[in-house]
Tab-separated table of C-alpha atoms in Angstrom:
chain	number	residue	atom	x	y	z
A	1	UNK	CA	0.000	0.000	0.000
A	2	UNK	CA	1.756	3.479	-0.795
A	3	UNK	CA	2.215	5.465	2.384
A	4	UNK	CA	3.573	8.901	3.423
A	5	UNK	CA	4.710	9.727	6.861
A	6	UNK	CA	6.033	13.021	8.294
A	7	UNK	CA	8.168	13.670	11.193
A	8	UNK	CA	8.229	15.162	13.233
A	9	UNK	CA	4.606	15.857	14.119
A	10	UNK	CA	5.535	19.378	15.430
A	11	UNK	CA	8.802	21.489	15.357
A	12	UNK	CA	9.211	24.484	17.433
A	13	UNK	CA	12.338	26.485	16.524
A	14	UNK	CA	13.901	29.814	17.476
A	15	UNK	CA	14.303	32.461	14.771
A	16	UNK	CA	17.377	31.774	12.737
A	17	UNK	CA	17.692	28.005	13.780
A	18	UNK	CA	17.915	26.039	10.550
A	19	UNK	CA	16.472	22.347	10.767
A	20	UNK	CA	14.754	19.838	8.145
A	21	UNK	CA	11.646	18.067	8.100
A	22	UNK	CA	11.570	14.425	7.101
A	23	UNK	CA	8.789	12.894	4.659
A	24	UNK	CA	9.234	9.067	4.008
A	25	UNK	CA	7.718	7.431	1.170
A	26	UNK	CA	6.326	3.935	0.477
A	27	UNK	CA	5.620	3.713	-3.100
A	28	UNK	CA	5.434	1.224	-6.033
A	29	UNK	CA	6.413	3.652	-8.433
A	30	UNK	CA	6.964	7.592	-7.786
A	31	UNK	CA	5.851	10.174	-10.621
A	32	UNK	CA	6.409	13.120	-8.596
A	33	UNK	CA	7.276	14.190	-5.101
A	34	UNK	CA	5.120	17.991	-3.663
A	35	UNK	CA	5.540	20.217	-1.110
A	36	UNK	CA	3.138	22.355	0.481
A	37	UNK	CA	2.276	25.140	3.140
A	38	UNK	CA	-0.445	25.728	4.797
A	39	UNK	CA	-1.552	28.654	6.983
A	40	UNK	CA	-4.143	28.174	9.651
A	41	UNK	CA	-7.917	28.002	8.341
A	42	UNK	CA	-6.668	28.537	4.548
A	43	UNK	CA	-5.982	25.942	1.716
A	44	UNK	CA	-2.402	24.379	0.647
A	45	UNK	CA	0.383	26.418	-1.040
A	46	UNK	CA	1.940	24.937	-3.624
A	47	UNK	CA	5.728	25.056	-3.353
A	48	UNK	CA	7.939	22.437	-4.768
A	49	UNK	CA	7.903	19.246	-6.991
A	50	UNK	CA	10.458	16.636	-7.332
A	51	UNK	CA	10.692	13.864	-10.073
A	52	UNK	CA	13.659	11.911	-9.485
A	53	UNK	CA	16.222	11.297	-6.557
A	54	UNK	CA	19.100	14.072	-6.871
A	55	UNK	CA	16.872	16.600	-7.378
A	56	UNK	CA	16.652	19.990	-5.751
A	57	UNK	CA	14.782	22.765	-5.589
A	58	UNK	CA	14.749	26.480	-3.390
A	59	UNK	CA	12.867	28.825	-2.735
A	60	UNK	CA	13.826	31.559	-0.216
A	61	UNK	CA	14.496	29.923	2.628
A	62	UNK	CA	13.624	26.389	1.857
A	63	UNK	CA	15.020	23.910	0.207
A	64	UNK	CA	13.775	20.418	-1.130
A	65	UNK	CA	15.622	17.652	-1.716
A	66	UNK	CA	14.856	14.046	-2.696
A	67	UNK	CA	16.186	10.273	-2.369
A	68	UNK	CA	14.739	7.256	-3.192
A	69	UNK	CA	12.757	6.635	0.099
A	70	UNK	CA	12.609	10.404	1.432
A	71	UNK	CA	11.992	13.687	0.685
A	72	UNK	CA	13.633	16.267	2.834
A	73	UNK	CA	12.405	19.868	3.057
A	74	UNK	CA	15.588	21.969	4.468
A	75	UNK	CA	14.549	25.189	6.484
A	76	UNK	CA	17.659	27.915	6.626
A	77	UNK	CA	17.518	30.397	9.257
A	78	UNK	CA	13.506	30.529	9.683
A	79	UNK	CA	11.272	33.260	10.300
A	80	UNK	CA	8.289	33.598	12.063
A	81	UNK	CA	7.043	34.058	9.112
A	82	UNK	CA	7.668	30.751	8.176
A	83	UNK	CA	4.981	29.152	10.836
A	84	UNK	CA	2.758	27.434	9.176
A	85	UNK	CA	2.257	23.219	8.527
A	86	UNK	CA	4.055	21.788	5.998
A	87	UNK	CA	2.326	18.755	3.989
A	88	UNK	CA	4.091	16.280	1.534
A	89	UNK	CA	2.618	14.393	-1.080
A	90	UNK	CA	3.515	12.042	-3.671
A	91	UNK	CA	2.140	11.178	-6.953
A	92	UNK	CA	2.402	7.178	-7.493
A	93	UNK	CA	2.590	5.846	-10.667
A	94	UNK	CA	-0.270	3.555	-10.687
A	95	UNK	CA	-2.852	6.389	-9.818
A	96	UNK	CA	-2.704	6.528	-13.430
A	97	UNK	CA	-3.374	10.453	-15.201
A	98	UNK	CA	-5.242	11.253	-12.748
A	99	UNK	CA	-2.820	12.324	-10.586
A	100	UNK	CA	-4.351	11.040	-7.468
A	101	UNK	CA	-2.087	12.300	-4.942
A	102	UNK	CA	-1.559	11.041	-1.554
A	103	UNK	CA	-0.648	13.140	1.382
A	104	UNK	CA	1.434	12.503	4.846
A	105	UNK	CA	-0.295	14.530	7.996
A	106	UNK	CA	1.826	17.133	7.881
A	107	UNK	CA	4.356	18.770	10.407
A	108	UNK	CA	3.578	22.048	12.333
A	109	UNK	CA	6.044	24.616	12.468
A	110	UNK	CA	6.613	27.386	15.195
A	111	UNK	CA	9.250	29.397	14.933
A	112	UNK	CA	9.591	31.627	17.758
A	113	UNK	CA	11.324	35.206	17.400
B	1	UNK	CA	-3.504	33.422	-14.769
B	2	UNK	CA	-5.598	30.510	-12.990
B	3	UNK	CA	-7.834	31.161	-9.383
B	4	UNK	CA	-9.683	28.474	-7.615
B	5	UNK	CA	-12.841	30.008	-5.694
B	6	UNK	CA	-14.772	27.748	-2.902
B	7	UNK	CA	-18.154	29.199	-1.282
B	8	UNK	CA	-19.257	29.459	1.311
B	9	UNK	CA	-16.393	30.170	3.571
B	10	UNK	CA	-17.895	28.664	6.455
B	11	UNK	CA	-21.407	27.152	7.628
B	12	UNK	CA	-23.253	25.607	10.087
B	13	UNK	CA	-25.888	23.364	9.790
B	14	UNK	CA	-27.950	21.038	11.664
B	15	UNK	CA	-28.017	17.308	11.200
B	16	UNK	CA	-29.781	16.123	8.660
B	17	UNK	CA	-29.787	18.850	6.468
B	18	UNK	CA	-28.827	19.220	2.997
B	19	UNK	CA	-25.448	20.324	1.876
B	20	UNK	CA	-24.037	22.142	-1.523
B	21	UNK	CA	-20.429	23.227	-1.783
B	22	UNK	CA	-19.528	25.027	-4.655
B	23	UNK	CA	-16.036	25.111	-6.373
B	24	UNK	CA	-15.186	27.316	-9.485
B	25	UNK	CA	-12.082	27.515	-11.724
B	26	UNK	CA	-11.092	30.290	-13.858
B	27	UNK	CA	-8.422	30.885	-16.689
B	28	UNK	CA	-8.297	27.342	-17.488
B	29	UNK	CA	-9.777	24.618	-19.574
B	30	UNK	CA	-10.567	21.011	-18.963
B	31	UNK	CA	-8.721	20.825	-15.474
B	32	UNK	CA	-8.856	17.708	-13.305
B	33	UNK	CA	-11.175	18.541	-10.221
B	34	UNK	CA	-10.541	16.785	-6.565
B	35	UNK	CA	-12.597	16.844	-3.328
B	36	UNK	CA	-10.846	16.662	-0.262
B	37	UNK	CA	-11.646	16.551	3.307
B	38	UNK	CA	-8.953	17.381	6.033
B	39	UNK	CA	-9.888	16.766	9.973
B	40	UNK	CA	-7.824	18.776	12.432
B	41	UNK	CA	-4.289	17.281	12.968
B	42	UNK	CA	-4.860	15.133	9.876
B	43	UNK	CA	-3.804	14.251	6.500
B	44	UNK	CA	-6.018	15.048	3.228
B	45	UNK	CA	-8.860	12.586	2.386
B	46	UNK	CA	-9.401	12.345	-1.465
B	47	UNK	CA	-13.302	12.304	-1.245
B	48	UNK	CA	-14.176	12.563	-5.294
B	49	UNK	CA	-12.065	13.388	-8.873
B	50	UNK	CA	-13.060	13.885	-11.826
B	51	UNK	CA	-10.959	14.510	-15.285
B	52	UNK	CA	-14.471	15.971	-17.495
B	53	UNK	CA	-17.732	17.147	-17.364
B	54	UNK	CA	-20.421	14.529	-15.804
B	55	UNK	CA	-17.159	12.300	-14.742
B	56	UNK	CA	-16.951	11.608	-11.119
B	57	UNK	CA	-14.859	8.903	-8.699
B	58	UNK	CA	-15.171	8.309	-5.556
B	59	UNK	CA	-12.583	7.313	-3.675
B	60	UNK	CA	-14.579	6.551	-0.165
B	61	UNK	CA	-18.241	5.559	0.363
B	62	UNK	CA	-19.776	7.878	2.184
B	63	UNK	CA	-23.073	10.620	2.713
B	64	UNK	CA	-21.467	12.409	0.034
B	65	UNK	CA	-22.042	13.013	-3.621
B	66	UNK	CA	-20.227	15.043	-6.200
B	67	UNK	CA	-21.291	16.887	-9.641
B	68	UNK	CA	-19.548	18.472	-12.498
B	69	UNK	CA	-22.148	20.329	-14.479
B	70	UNK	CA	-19.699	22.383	-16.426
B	71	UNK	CA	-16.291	21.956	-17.069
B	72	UNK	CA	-14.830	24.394	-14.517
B	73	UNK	CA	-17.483	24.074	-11.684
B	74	UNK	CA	-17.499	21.211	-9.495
B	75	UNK	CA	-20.298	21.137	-6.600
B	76	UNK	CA	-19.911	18.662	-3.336
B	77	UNK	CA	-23.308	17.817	-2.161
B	78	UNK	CA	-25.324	15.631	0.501
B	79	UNK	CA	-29.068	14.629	0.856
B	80	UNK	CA	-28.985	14.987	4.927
B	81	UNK	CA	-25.408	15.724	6.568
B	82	UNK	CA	-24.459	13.213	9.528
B	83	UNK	CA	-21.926	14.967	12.406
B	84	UNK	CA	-18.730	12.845	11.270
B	85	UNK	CA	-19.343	15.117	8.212
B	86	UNK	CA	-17.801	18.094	10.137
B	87	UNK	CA	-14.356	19.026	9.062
B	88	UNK	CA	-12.253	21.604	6.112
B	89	UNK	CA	-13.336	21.115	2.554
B	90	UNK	CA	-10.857	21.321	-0.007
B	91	UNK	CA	-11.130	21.894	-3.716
B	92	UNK	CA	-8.449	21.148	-6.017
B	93	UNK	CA	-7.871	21.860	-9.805
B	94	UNK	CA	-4.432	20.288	-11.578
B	95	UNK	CA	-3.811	20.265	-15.617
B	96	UNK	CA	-3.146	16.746	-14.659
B	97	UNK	CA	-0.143	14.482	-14.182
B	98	UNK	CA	1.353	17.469	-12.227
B	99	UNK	CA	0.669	19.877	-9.068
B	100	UNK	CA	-2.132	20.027	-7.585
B	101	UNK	CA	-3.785	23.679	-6.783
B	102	UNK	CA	-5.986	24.241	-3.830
B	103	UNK	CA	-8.565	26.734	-2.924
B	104	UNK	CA	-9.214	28.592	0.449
B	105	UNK	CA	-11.271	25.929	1.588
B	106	UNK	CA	-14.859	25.744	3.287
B	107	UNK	CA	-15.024	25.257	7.293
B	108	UNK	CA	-18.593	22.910	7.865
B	109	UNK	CA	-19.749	22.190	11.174
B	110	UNK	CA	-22.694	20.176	11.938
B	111	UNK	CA	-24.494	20.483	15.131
């Protein structure tokens, strides 16, 4: 069955105290890894997609990488700003076009001035 | 450029009850459409998808039902709501076999 876990649940960080959130993967095939944000009582943000392990993206203050099993989403110096939960998906190959993705529950950032 | 609108915002009603959630795309063409539903502290539930007009899956059995009457308006609806219906409902839009786009979401609670 494909899967997708997050750890940790909840990070709490003071401002300018880089760190990394995990997201694990069981998959039979992966067409594409995403990352998202979400803000409290408002919808996902779109922010990165991966397609193959090696790959990197950035964006500000984040960066996404990915491996084979795990996706890593690398936080540099944080902001309070950058509170919000972060939600990982991935886009297995037999969902077909559809693109039926599946999500982990997410990890809650704090970051704490 | 492409926007994803949801209405209402929020509601409240009593068991029972009907329900019609309305999602709208705009400054696109023949997207794929997804229903989700996300309790608090939880993951995204894919409730319904659809890739064209009058084409629906569902991905759970449930009280629910979804509709796509035109090809950028999809409508979540239910004959009479139960109280595990509660919860944040999602609507997403992708050009398909990529991203998925979400819109601000509607908060339901059923008393």
């Amino acid at each position: 069955e494909d899967q997708v876990t997050q750890s940790p649940e909840a990070l709490r960080l003071q401002e300018g105290e880089s760190s990394s959130l995990n997201c694990s993967y069981t998959v039979s095939g992966l067409r594409g890894l995403f990352w998202y944000r979400q803000d409290p009582g408002k919808g996902p943000e779109f922010l990165f997609t991966l397609y193959s392990a090696g790959e990197e993206k950035e964006k500000e203050r984040l960066k996404a990488t990915l491996t084979k099993k795990e996706s890593f989403l690398h936080i540099t110096a944080p902001k309070p700003e950058d509170s919000a939960t972060y939600l990982c998906a991935v886009y297995p190959v037999l969902s077909g076009g559809y693109n039926k993705l599946i999500f982990g529950a997410g990890t809650r950032l704090a970051v704490h001035p | 450029s492409q926007t994803i609108h949801q209405w209402p915002a929020t509601l409240v009603q009593p068991v029972g009850s009907p329900l019609s959630l309305e999602c709208t795309v705009e400054g696109t063409s023949n997207p794929n459409l997804y229903w989700y539903r996300q309790a608090a502290g939880r993951g995204l539930q894919l409730l319904f998808y659809s890739v064209g007009i009058g084409q629906i899956s569902s991905e759970v059995p449930q009280n629910l039902s979804a509709s796509r009457p035109q090809d950028r308006q999809f409508i979540l609806s239910s004959k009479k709501l139960l109280l595990s219906d509660s919860g944040f409902y999602l609507c997403a839009w992708s050009p398909g076999g990529s991203e998925q786009y979400f819109g601000p979401g509607t908060r339901l609670t059923v008393t």
